[in-house]
Structures are given as structure tokens and as C-alpha cells.
Amino acid sequence: MTENSRIVKDSVTPVIVKGAVAATNGHHAQLNGGHAALGKDGKKVIVPLLEADAHAVHEPPDGGTRAWLVMIGAFLCNGVLFGVINTYSVVYLSLQKQLQAVGDNEASSKAALVGSLTIGTTFLLSPVSGILTDKIGLRRTTFIGGLLTCSGMFLSSFFTDNVTALYFTYGIMFGLGAALAYTPSLAILGHYFKRYLGLVNGIVTAGSSVFTAIMPICLDYLVEHTGLKTSFRILAVISSFVIFCAMLYKPLQPPPPPPKVKPGRSAVNTFLRSFINFDNWKKKRYIIWAVSIPIALFGYFVPYVHMGKFVQDNFPGKGENLPVMCIGITSGLGRLLFGFIADMPRVNRVLLQQMSFVLIGTLTMCLPATGSFPLLLAIALAMGLFDGCFISLLGPIAYDICGPRGATQAIGFLLGMCSLPLTLGPPVAGMLYDQTGSYKLPFILAGIPPLFGASTMFLIRCVKDEASKQQTMTTEPKLEPLAHTAWDCENPTDGKPINGQLHHERRATLASSGINAKSPLLTHASVSSLILEAYIADNPVFRLYAERKYCYGIL
């Protein structure tokens, strides 16, 4: 017998057991596709099972108690982090009054810088979160983030009179913790959901809207009746919820495999590849998407910052905070609605996100033309709806383009790239307002980047779509006999359902080789795995096992 074999799966190798050829295909002996061979001493030797591939991607369960608990934990994590960040205006007013009371001429800018550092650090350091998640895991990264947010807020309670110290404790320390906890809260969802990933992302990201609507009222009451010190300590307790949420984040997908060491590659290159997933940056679709989103965000955040001043100038006496509240309310509804729509069959998630940017840009350019306050509120409600659409699709699109192994760093690097336009857009609009005395030009110009970003995203449809890793890992390998003479593929199953699934493959059978199921060859001491697999394929009882991966030997 010639001991040659053709390997269908790269990681599967044949095992020679005392002169017999047996295939270690990961199944139990005989019934499950394993093989029993006879050694020279006449005793049966069962070939051990093949250990599971440590880097195999598993199908998400799409439900179950653990999955829904993970969703609730991610919801709370998003709500706590962005509830604190988005309600900084309450803390800002208190800090500003304290600084003005001591005669500081730069009270407003110093107080504002604390909040700016928080949001800037959260997005800027998101790539660090993605890298850490791949190196030490989702749970540990989130746990460290929860410790930093909790300790940063607690330390801030001791420095309410020292703005310079708050730059570090409230701005950088809390911001870094938020960055480490936010990215895993989106990445973990792809481990548990696939069919409902859009809806679940919508529910989780709606947490920030819910907490942003509730926390300003509560925090304003706390600051007024207890002061900043006690308020910061209560916020530290609330931030500790992130630590408990981290306990729920049990990853189901394995970490990315280590990079292949190639000769001639420099030490610096090898070091960088050990931390950064360069496979994402080889995907043209991800590069286009990751560049288009920051472009669109140059004008995206302008209305949120300048809406209050715009209302004061054009509609004096009206509720200056009401339009922003409307945006927040409908943003939460939009995340749920478009998350549900994104899970529908034949819905293009990228196209849906493009639509949201087009409408956000158009509505922003329409703001200067509003002649009545109710019309302004209607525009704000529509803007919030499509804002929710854009945010809820970030995670699902990252999984669609980069797959489970690359999604974490894909989200992290995207958020890091978004930090620059989110930080620069509002100040540029403020400078234009100072020079012109009107928001007409700033709002018109702010509507252009979302339109341009949506346009560049059309290039995603033009580039050649790379083979999806998910499809590669979920599709069964094609079974091919080595010799098309004796093992002529006589039993085609193209287009015929087997075990509820369509398989486009042909199988070798005993009939095609002229060997009867009771042939003496089947009891030979050196029985070939090929004959055994052909017997299984011919026997209806073992049709289920005939669909699996096998290692063929040549007679």
C-alpha cells in the first residue's frame, strides 16, 4: 500500500499507526469517522481524536441567557460611559463658577478643557483598546477600563478646586478608561449574535441616549444639594458598574493567530505585526470605509455644539436646549429602528449608513433657512433619527468587512481616526461665527463633509470584494478523490439538499470502484481510510458523517 494522502484541510495530517494509514479527522472511531487499525501484534489501535483548531471561528449562538446578559452588560457600559461624558455641561457650570469666584480670567476655557480631554481621549486611544483586546482579551481590557474610570472619578473628588489635577484624573484617566471599555462593548456582540447583530447593536448604543436623558437631571440635583465632591464619588460608584459588566464578557471567538514569521522581515516590522492586525489594512473596503467616516464627521458634530447659541440668536426666549434634547431622544429611537432594519434580508448596511450621512448633511445645511421654532424642532428630530442610524451600524459593518477576528481593531482604529474631526469641526465653526456674526456659513459648510463622506463610500462597491473569512471558515471543504479513474465521482449532489443544506461536491463510492461492502478488503489489516469513508458514504445511516472532512489514502 502506498502511504500517500491528500489533505483537504491544511491543519489535518495523516497518522501512520504501525503500518496502517489512518486519518485523524477529529471524529470518534468508526461511527464518527475515526478509524481503528490493526497493528503488527494484531491488536486494534484507535487513532486519537484531532484536537480542535485553536483559531477556528465559531458560529454565534444568536440567543440564550448568556447572550442576553452580555447585551444588557454592554448596554449599561455604553450608558454609564457616555452618560457621564455627555452630561459634563452640569459639571462645567459648577467648575466655571468656582474658577470665577477665585478671580480666574480664563475660567470658561479651563473648565471646558476638562470635558474636551475626556471625549478626545476616549476616541483617540480607542486603537489602544483594540490592540489590548486582541492581546489580553475582551474581559481583561474592559476590567482595566472600569478600574480606570472608577478610580479617575474618585480621585477627581479630591481635586475639585484644582483644575490642573482634573485634567489628568477626569480628562485623561477617565477618558482612557472609557476608551478601553467602549470598544470591547461593541466587539463582544459579534461573539454572541450574527442574525440579530444590527438590532442588538442598536439596543446597546441606545444605552447612551437613555442615560444621557436621565443623568443630567440627577447630576444637577446632586451638584446643587451635595456639591462636586460628593457628586464625583457617586459617579465613581456608578462607573464601577463597568467592572461588573466586564465579568459577563466571556469571548466565544478565539484571538487572532500570531503573524507568520517571514524571512527578511525587520525586527520592527515583526514587532508591529505582533500588536497590529495588518490584515484589516489589506482590505480595500475597510480602508475606504475608515477614511470616509472621519471625513463625514468634520461637520457632523457642529450642530450639537452650536445649536444652543443658534437658538439664542434666531429664536430668543425659546428653549435653547430643547433641539439638542430632541436629537438625543430620536437618536435612541433611530438606533433601535435602523438596527432592526439592518438585520433584514438584502439590506445593504453600508448603503443605509450612506443614506444617514446624506440626510444629516442636507438637514444641517437647511438649519439657517428655518423660519420658525417648530420647524427647527422637526429638523432636530429628523437629525437625531439618522444619527442613531449611523451609530448603530458601526459595529455590524466592521464585522461584515473585517470578520470576527479583525472587527475589534477595526472598530478601535476607526474611533481613533474619528477623534480628530470631532475635535476640530466645532472650533472651526466657532471661528467662522466670530468672523461673520452668523451661523449661515458655518452650518452650510458643516453639511458638506457628510455629503462628501457618503459619496466616497460608493467606492466600496467598486473595489473587488475579497473572499470573506467567515464564508471560508463556515463552508465545508470540497471532497475530491485522488484518482479519477478507479474513484470516478459517480454520486453528484450538486444542488441537492443533504441534511438540510446544499452541498456542491461529488463523492467517491464503493460502487464506482467495484468493491462490495462485504469485500475482504474491508477486513484487511491495513484497510485504507478511503474504503472506510466510501462505505460510510454508501450507507444511508452514515449520510450525516459523509458530509465531514476526510483525509484520503491511495490504494
GROMACS .gro file of N, CA and C in nm, residues 304-370:
model
  201
  304TYR      N    1  -2.451   6.995   1.720
  304TYR     CA    2  -2.467   6.956   1.860
  304TYR      C    3  -2.404   7.062   1.953
  305VAL      N    4  -2.293   7.120   1.909
  305VAL     CA    5  -2.222   7.215   1.995
  305VAL      C    6  -2.282   7.355   1.984
  306HIS      N    7  -2.321   7.395   1.866
  306HIS     CA    8  -2.361   7.534   1.842
  306HIS      C    9  -2.512   7.554   1.834
  307MET      N   10  -2.591   7.449   1.857
  307MET     CA   11  -2.735   7.463   1.846
  307MET      C   12  -2.792   7.561   1.949
  308GLY      N   13  -2.738   7.557   2.072
  308GLY     CA   14  -2.789   7.647   2.176
  308GLY      C   15  -2.769   7.793   2.141
  309LYS      N   16  -2.651   7.827   2.094
  309LYS     CA   17  -2.623   7.966   2.054
  309LYS      C   18  -2.706   8.005   1.932
  310PHE      N   19  -2.727   7.912   1.841
  310PHE     CA   20  -2.809   7.940   1.722
  310PHE      C   21  -2.952   7.974   1.763
  311VAL      N   22  -3.007   7.902   1.860
  311VAL     CA   23  -3.142   7.929   1.908
  311VAL      C   24  -3.148   8.066   1.977
  312GLN      N   25  -3.047   8.099   2.056
  312GLN     CA   26  -3.044   8.229   2.123
  312GLN      C   27  -3.044   8.344   2.022
  313ASP      N   28  -2.970   8.329   1.912
  313ASP     CA   29  -2.960   8.436   1.813
  313ASP      C   30  -3.086   8.449   1.727
  314ASN      N   31  -3.148   8.337   1.692
  314ASN     CA   32  -3.258   8.340   1.596
  314ASN      C   33  -3.395   8.325   1.659
  315PHE      N   34  -3.403   8.261   1.775
  315PHE     CA   35  -3.532   8.241   1.842
  315PHE      C   36  -3.518   8.274   1.990
  316PRO      N   37  -3.493   8.401   2.022
  316PRO     CA   38  -3.475   8.439   2.163
  316PRO      C   39  -3.600   8.411   2.246
  317GLY      N   40  -3.574   8.364   2.367
  317GLY     CA   41  -3.686   8.333   2.455
  317GLY      C   42  -3.735   8.190   2.445
  318LYS      N   43  -3.689   8.118   2.344
  318LYS     CA   44  -3.729   7.978   2.328
  318LYS      C   45  -3.631   7.889   2.405
  319GLY      N   46  -3.669   7.763   2.422
  319GLY     CA   47  -3.583   7.669   2.494
  319GLY      C   48  -3.459   7.637   2.414
  320GLU      N   49  -3.345   7.691   2.454
  320GLU     CA   50  -3.222   7.672   2.378
  320GLU      C   51  -3.170   7.530   2.384
  321ASN      N   52  -3.205   7.454   2.487
  321ASN     CA   53  -3.160   7.315   2.498
  321ASN      C   54  -3.258   7.215   2.439
  322LEU      N   55  -3.376   7.261   2.401
  322LEU     CA   56  -3.480   7.171   2.353
  322LEU      C   57  -3.442   7.100   2.223
  323PRO      N   58  -3.382   7.167   2.122
  323PRO     CA   59  -3.344   7.095   2.000
  323PRO      C   60  -3.244   6.982   2.025
  324VAL      N   61  -3.146   7.007   2.112
  324VAL     CA   62  -3.049   6.902   2.142
  324VAL      C   63  -3.116   6.785   2.214
  325MET      N   64  -3.212   6.814   2.301
  325MET     CA   65  -3.286   6.707   2.368
  325MET      C   66  -3.365   6.625   2.266
  326CYS      N   67  -3.422   6.693   2.166
  326CYS     CA   68  -3.496   6.621   2.061
  326CYS      C   69  -3.402   6.530   1.983
  327ILE      N   70  -3.281   6.578   1.954
  327ILE     CA   71  -3.184   6.496   1.883
  327ILE      C   72  -3.150   6.372   1.965
  328GLY      N   73  -3.132   6.390   2.096
  328GLY     CA   74  -3.098   6.277   2.181
  328GLY      C   75  -3.208   6.173   2.189
  329ILE      N   76  -3.333   6.220   2.196
  329ILE     CA   77  -3.447   6.126   2.208
  329ILE      C   78  -3.462   6.043   2.080
  330THR      N   79  -3.466   6.112   1.965
  330THR     CA   80  -3.486   6.038   1.840
  330THR      C   81  -3.361   5.959   1.799
  331SER      N   82  -3.245   5.998   1.850
  331SER     CA   83  -3.124   5.920   1.823
  331SER      C   84  -3.136   5.781   1.884
  332GLY      N   85  -3.189   5.774   2.006
  332GLY     CA   86  -3.210   5.644   2.068
  332GLY      C   87  -3.312   5.561   1.992
  333LEU      N   88  -3.420   5.625   1.945
  333LEU     CA   89  -3.520   5.552   1.867
  333LEU      C   90  -3.462   5.507   1.733
  334GLY      N   91  -3.379   5.593   1.673
  334GLY     CA   92  -3.318   5.559   1.545
  334GLY      C   93  -3.226   5.440   1.555
  335ARG      N   94  -3.155   5.427   1.666
  335ARG     CA   95  -3.064   5.314   1.684
  335ARG      C   96  -3.140   5.182   1.690
  336LEU      N   97  -3.256   5.184   1.755
  336LEU     CA   98  -3.339   5.064   1.761
  336LEU      C   99  -3.403   5.033   1.626
  337LEU      N  100  -3.457   5.137   1.562
  337LEU     CA  101  -3.528   5.118   1.436
  337LEU      C  102  -3.435   5.070   1.325
  338PHE      N  103  -3.324   5.141   1.306
  338PHE     CA  104  -3.235   5.105   1.196
  338PHE      C  105  -3.150   4.982   1.229
  339GLY      N  106  -3.131   4.954   1.358
  339GLY     CA  107  -3.068   4.827   1.394
  339GLY      C  108  -3.155   4.709   1.352
  340PHE      N  109  -3.286   4.724   1.369
  340PHE     CA  110  -3.380   4.620   1.325
  340PHE      C  111  -3.382   4.610   1.172
  341ILE      N  112  -3.383   4.725   1.104
  341ILE     CA  113  -3.386   4.726   0.958
  341ILE      C  114  -3.259   4.663   0.901
  342ALA      N  115  -3.144   4.690   0.966
  342ALA     CA  116  -3.017   4.639   0.915
  342ALA      C  117  -3.009   4.487   0.917
  343ASP      N  118  -3.090   4.420   0.999
  343ASP     CA  119  -3.088   4.274   1.005
  343ASP      C  120  -3.180   4.210   0.903
  344MET      N  121  -3.256   4.290   0.829
  344MET     CA  122  -3.346   4.234   0.730
  344MET      C  123  -3.268   4.179   0.611
  345PRO      N  124  -3.323   4.077   0.544
  345PRO     CA  125  -3.253   4.021   0.428
  345PRO      C  126  -3.238   4.125   0.317
  346ARG      N  127  -3.126   4.118   0.247
  346ARG     CA  128  -3.096   4.201   0.131
  346ARG      C  129  -3.082   4.349   0.163
  347VAL      N  130  -3.066   4.383   0.290
  347VAL     CA  131  -3.043   4.522   0.327
  347VAL      C  132  -2.893   4.548   0.328
  348ASN      N  133  -2.851   4.647   0.252
  348ASN     CA  134  -2.709   4.684   0.244
  348ASN      C  135  -2.679   4.783   0.356
  349ARG      N  136  -2.603   4.739   0.456
  349ARG     CA  137  -2.578   4.823   0.573
  349ARG      C  138  -2.494   4.945   0.538
  350VAL      N  139  -2.398   4.930   0.447
  350VAL     CA  140  -2.315   5.044   0.406
  350VAL      C  141  -2.402   5.149   0.337
  351LEU      N  142  -2.492   5.103   0.250
  351LEU     CA  143  -2.580   5.196   0.181
  351LEU      C  144  -2.673   5.268   0.280
  352LEU      N  145  -2.716   5.195   0.382
  352LEU     CA  146  -2.800   5.256   0.485
  352LEU      C  147  -2.724   5.365   0.560
  353GLN      N  148  -2.598   5.341   0.588
  353GLN     CA  149  -2.517   5.442   0.655
  353GLN      C  150  -2.491   5.562   0.564
  354GLN      N  151  -2.472   5.536   0.436
  354GLN     CA  152  -2.457   5.646   0.341
  354GLN      C  153  -2.580   5.734   0.341
  355MET      N  154  -2.696   5.672   0.341
  355MET     CA  155  -2.820   5.747   0.342
  355MET      C  156  -2.830   5.837   0.465
  356SER      N  157  -2.786   5.785   0.580
  356SER     CA  158  -2.793   5.866   0.702
  356SER      C  159  -2.702   5.989   0.692
  357PHE      N  160  -2.583   5.974   0.634
  357PHE     CA  161  -2.493   6.088   0.619
  357PHE      C  162  -2.549   6.191   0.521
  358VAL      N  163  -2.608   6.145   0.413
  358VAL     CA  164  -2.666   6.237   0.314
  358VAL      C  165  -2.776   6.321   0.380
  359LEU      N  166  -2.863   6.257   0.456
  359LEU     CA  167  -2.973   6.330   0.519
  359LEU      C  168  -2.924   6.419   0.633
  360ILE      N  169  -2.824   6.375   0.709
  360ILE     CA  170  -2.768   6.460   0.814
  360ILE      C  171  -2.706   6.585   0.754
  361GLY      N  172  -2.628   6.568   0.647
  361GLY     CA  173  -2.566   6.683   0.582
  361GLY      C  174  -2.669   6.778   0.523
  362THR      N  175  -2.772   6.723   0.459
  362THR     CA  176  -2.876   6.807   0.399
  362THR      C  177  -2.953   6.884   0.506
  363LEU      N  178  -2.989   6.817   0.614
  363LEU     CA  179  -3.064   6.884   0.721
  363LEU      C  180  -2.979   6.990   0.791
  364THR      N  181  -2.848   6.965   0.805
  364THR     CA  182  -2.760   7.066   0.865
  364THR      C  183  -2.755   7.192   0.779
  365MET      N  184  -2.751   7.177   0.648
  365MET     CA  185  -2.748   7.292   0.558
  365MET      C  186  -2.882   7.366   0.556
  366CYS      N  187  -2.990   7.297   0.596
  366CYS     CA  188  -3.122   7.360   0.600
  366CYS      C  189  -3.146   7.441   0.728
  367LEU      N  190  -3.062   7.424   0.829
  367LEU     CA  191  -3.084   7.492   0.957
  367LEU      C  192  -3.091   7.644   0.945
  368PRO      N  193  -3.000   7.710   0.871
  368PRO     CA  194  -3.008   7.857   0.863
  368PRO      C  195  -3.135   7.908   0.797
  369ALA      N  196  -3.202   7.822   0.719
  369ALA     CA  197  -3.322   7.865   0.647
  369ALA      C  198  -3.450   7.847   0.728
  370THR      N  199  -3.440   7.790   0.848
  370THR     CA  200  -3.561   7.769   0.929
  370THR      C  201  -3.616   7.902   0.976
   0.00000   0.00000   0.00000
